[in-house]
C-alpha positions as MATLAB code, in Angstrom:
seq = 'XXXXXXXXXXXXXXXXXXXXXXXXXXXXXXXXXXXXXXXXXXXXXXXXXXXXXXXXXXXXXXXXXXXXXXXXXXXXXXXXXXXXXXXXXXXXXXXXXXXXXXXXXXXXXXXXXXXXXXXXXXXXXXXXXXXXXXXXXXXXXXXXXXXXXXXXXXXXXXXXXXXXXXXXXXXXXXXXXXXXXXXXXXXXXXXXXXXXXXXXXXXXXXXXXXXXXXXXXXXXXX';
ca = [
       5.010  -23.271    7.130;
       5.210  -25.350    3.793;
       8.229  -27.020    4.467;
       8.605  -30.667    5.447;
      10.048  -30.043    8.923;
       7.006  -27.840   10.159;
       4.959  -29.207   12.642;
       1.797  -27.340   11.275;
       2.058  -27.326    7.544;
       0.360  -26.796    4.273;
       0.221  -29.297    1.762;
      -1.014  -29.316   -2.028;
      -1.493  -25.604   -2.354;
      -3.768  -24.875   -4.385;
      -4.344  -20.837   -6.209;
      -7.919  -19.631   -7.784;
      -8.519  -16.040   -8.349;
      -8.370  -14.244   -4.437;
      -9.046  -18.137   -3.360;
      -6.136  -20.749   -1.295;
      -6.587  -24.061   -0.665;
      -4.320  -26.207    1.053;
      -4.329  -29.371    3.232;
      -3.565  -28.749    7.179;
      -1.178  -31.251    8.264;
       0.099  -31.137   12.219;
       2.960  -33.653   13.279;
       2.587  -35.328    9.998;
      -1.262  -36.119    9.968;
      -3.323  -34.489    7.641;
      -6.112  -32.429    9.401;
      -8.305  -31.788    6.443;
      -8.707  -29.005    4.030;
      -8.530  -25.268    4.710;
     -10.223  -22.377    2.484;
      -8.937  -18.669    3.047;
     -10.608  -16.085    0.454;
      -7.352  -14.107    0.129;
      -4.873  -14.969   -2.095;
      -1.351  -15.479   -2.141;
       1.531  -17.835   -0.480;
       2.043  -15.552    2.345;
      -1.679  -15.299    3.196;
      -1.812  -19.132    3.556;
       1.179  -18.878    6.120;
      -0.558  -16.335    7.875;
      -3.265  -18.413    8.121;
      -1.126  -21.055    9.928;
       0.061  -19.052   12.395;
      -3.215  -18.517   13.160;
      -4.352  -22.265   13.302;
      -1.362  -23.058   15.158;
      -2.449  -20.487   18.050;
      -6.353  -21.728   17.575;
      -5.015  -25.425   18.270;
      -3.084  -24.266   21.266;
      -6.133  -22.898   22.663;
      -7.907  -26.152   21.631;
      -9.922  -24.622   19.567;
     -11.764  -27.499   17.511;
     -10.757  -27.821   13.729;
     -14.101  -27.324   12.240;
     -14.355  -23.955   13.540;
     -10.551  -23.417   12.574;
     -12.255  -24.164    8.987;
     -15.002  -22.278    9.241;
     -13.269  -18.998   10.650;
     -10.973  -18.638    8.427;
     -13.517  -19.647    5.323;
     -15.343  -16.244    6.695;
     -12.310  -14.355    6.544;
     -12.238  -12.042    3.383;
      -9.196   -9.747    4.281;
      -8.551   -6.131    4.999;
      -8.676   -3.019    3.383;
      -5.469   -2.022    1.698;
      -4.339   -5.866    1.358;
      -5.051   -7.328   -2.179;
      -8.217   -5.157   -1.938;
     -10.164   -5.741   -5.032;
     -11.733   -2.073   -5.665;
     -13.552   -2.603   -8.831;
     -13.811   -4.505  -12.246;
     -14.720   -2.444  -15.290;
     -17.194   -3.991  -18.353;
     -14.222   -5.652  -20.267;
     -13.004   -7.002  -16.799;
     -10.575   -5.155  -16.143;
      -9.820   -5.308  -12.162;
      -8.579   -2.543  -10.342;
      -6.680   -3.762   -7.273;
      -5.259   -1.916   -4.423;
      -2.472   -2.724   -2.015;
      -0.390   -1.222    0.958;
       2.786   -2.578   -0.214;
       5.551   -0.373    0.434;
       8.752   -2.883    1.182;
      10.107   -5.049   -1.599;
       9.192   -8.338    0.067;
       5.640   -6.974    0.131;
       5.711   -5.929   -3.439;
       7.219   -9.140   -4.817;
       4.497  -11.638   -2.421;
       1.412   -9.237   -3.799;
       2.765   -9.786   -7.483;
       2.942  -13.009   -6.710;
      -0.152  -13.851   -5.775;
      -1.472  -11.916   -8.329;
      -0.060  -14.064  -10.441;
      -0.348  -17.275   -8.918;
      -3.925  -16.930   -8.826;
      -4.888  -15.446  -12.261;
      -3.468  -15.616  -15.486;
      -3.780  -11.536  -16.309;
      -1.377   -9.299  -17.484;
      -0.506   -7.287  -14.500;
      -0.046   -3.601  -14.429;
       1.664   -2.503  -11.722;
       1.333    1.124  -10.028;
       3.738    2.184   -7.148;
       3.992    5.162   -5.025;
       7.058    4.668   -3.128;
       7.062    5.984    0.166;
      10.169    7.301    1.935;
      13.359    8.774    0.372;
      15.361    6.681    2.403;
      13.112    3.821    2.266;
      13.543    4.235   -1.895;
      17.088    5.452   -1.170;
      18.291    1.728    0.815;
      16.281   -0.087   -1.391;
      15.552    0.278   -4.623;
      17.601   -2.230   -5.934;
      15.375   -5.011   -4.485;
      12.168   -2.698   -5.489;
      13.582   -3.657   -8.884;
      13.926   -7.127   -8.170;
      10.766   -7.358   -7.395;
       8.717   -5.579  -10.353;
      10.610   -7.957  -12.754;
       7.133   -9.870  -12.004;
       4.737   -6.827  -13.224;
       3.708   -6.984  -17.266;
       3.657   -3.208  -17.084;
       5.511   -0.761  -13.927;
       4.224    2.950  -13.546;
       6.406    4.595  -11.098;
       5.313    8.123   -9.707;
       6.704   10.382   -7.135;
       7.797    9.356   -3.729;
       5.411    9.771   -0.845;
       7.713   11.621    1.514;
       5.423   11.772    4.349;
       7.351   12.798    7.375;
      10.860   13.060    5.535;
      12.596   16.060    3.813;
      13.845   15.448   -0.078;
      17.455   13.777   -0.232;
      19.632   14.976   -3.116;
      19.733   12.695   -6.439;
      16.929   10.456   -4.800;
      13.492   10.392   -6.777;
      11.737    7.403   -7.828;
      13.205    7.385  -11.583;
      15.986    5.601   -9.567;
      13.893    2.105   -9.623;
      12.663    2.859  -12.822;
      16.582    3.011  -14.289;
      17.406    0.087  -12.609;
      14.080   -1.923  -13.173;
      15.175   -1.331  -16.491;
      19.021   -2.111  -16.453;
      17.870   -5.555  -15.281;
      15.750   -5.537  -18.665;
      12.271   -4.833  -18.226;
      10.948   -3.435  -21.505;
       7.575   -1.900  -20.307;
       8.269    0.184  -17.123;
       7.887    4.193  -17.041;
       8.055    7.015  -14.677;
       4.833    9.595  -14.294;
       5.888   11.777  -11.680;
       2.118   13.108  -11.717;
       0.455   10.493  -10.328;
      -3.221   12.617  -11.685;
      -1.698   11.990  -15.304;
      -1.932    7.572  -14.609;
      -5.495    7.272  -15.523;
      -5.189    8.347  -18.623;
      -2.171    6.434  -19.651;
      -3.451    3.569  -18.772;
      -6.609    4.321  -20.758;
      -4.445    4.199  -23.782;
      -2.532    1.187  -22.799;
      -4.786   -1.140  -20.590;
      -6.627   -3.785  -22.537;
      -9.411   -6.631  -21.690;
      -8.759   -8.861  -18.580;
      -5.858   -6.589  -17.795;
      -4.950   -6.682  -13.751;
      -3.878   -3.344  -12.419;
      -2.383   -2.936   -8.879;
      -2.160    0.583   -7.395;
       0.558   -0.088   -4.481;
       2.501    2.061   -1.535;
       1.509    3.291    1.750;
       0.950    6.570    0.836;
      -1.993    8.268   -1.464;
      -2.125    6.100   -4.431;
      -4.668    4.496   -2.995;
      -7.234    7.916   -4.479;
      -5.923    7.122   -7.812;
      -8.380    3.867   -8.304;
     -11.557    5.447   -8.267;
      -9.962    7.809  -11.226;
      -8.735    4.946  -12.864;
     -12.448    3.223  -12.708;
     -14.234    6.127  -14.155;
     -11.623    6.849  -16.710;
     -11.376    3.192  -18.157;
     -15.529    2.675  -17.448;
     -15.837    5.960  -20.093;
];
């Protein structure tokens, strides 16, 4: 972790775009430094958990470095899907749990200094239902928050629950820029007419945002 009393810890973090740096320290010597081209605090934990099962296995630190230098993520995780002429990126992430949303903002943030557009598909009535409170919480860190319809997958509609729940509260807690499009095949074209240069947008959910992004591409590349 990053906190003094863990045995393998990372020290001077250090954000750049989808890069994290940090120094490796284990039992309070410093290793050396370790690259991961992902960004985000939670990615550099992940990465210790992994180093602290390579150095279990005795696994030599240079090739601790080098693996996880090589390691560029996975699809649906911070998965950079395109950047349009006025760079613009379109991003694309499985979040679907408000701890998920709020590290993925975060890193977005942490790592660039964009104004970040936020789209979420929430998936699961009851998911939205228990939650979207803390769903709220957590877009606080978005510029901009699109909300479309929930993803029900394998649920049936609950009564009163739809996804202009987070959007009411999102907005009780006084975010001035958030708005519900229950057609998620209507988003590309409002954020034609309200993305601008450098802008960061982030579809995010586990369900079929995800074929929004290619829309989004061709829309703002025209």
């Amino acid at each position: 972790g990053i906190d003094k009393n863990a045995e393998v810890r990372a020290l001077n973090l250090d954000f750049k775009n989808n890069k994290s740096k940090f120094i490796l320290s284990v039992n309070n010597k410093e290793k050396g430094e370790v690259t991961i081209n992902v960004p985000g605090e939670h990615n550099v934990k992940n990465a210790l958990g992994a180093i602290a099962l390579a150095l279990e296995l005795d696994i030599p630190f240079k090739q601790i470095q080098l693996g996880l230098k090589q390691y560029t993520g996975v699809r649906r995780r911070f998965d950079i899907k395109y950047t349009t002429n006025n760079n613009i990126m379109i991003i694309d992430d499985y979040a679907h749990h408000p701890t998920e949303v709020f590290v993925t903002l975060k890193a977005a943030k942490d790592g660039w200094h964009k104004r970040v557009i936020a789209v979420f598909q929430p998936h699961l009535f009851s998911r939205t239902r228990d939650f979207y409170k803390d769903f709220a919480e957590a877009f606080l860190m978005a510029d901009i928050l699109i909300i479309t319809d929930i993803y029900g997958a394998r649920e049936k509609p609950i009564n009163n629950i739809t996804a202009e729940i987070i959007i009411k509260e999102v907005q009780k807690k006084g975010h001035k820029n958030a708005i519900y499009i229950p057609n998620q095949n209507k988003i590309p074209k409002y954020l034609k007419d309200t993305s601008i240069a450098n802008d960061m947008i982030i579809t995010m959910g586990a369900g079929n945002i995800w074929r929004q992004c290619n829309k989004i591409y061709e829309v703002l590349s025209n």
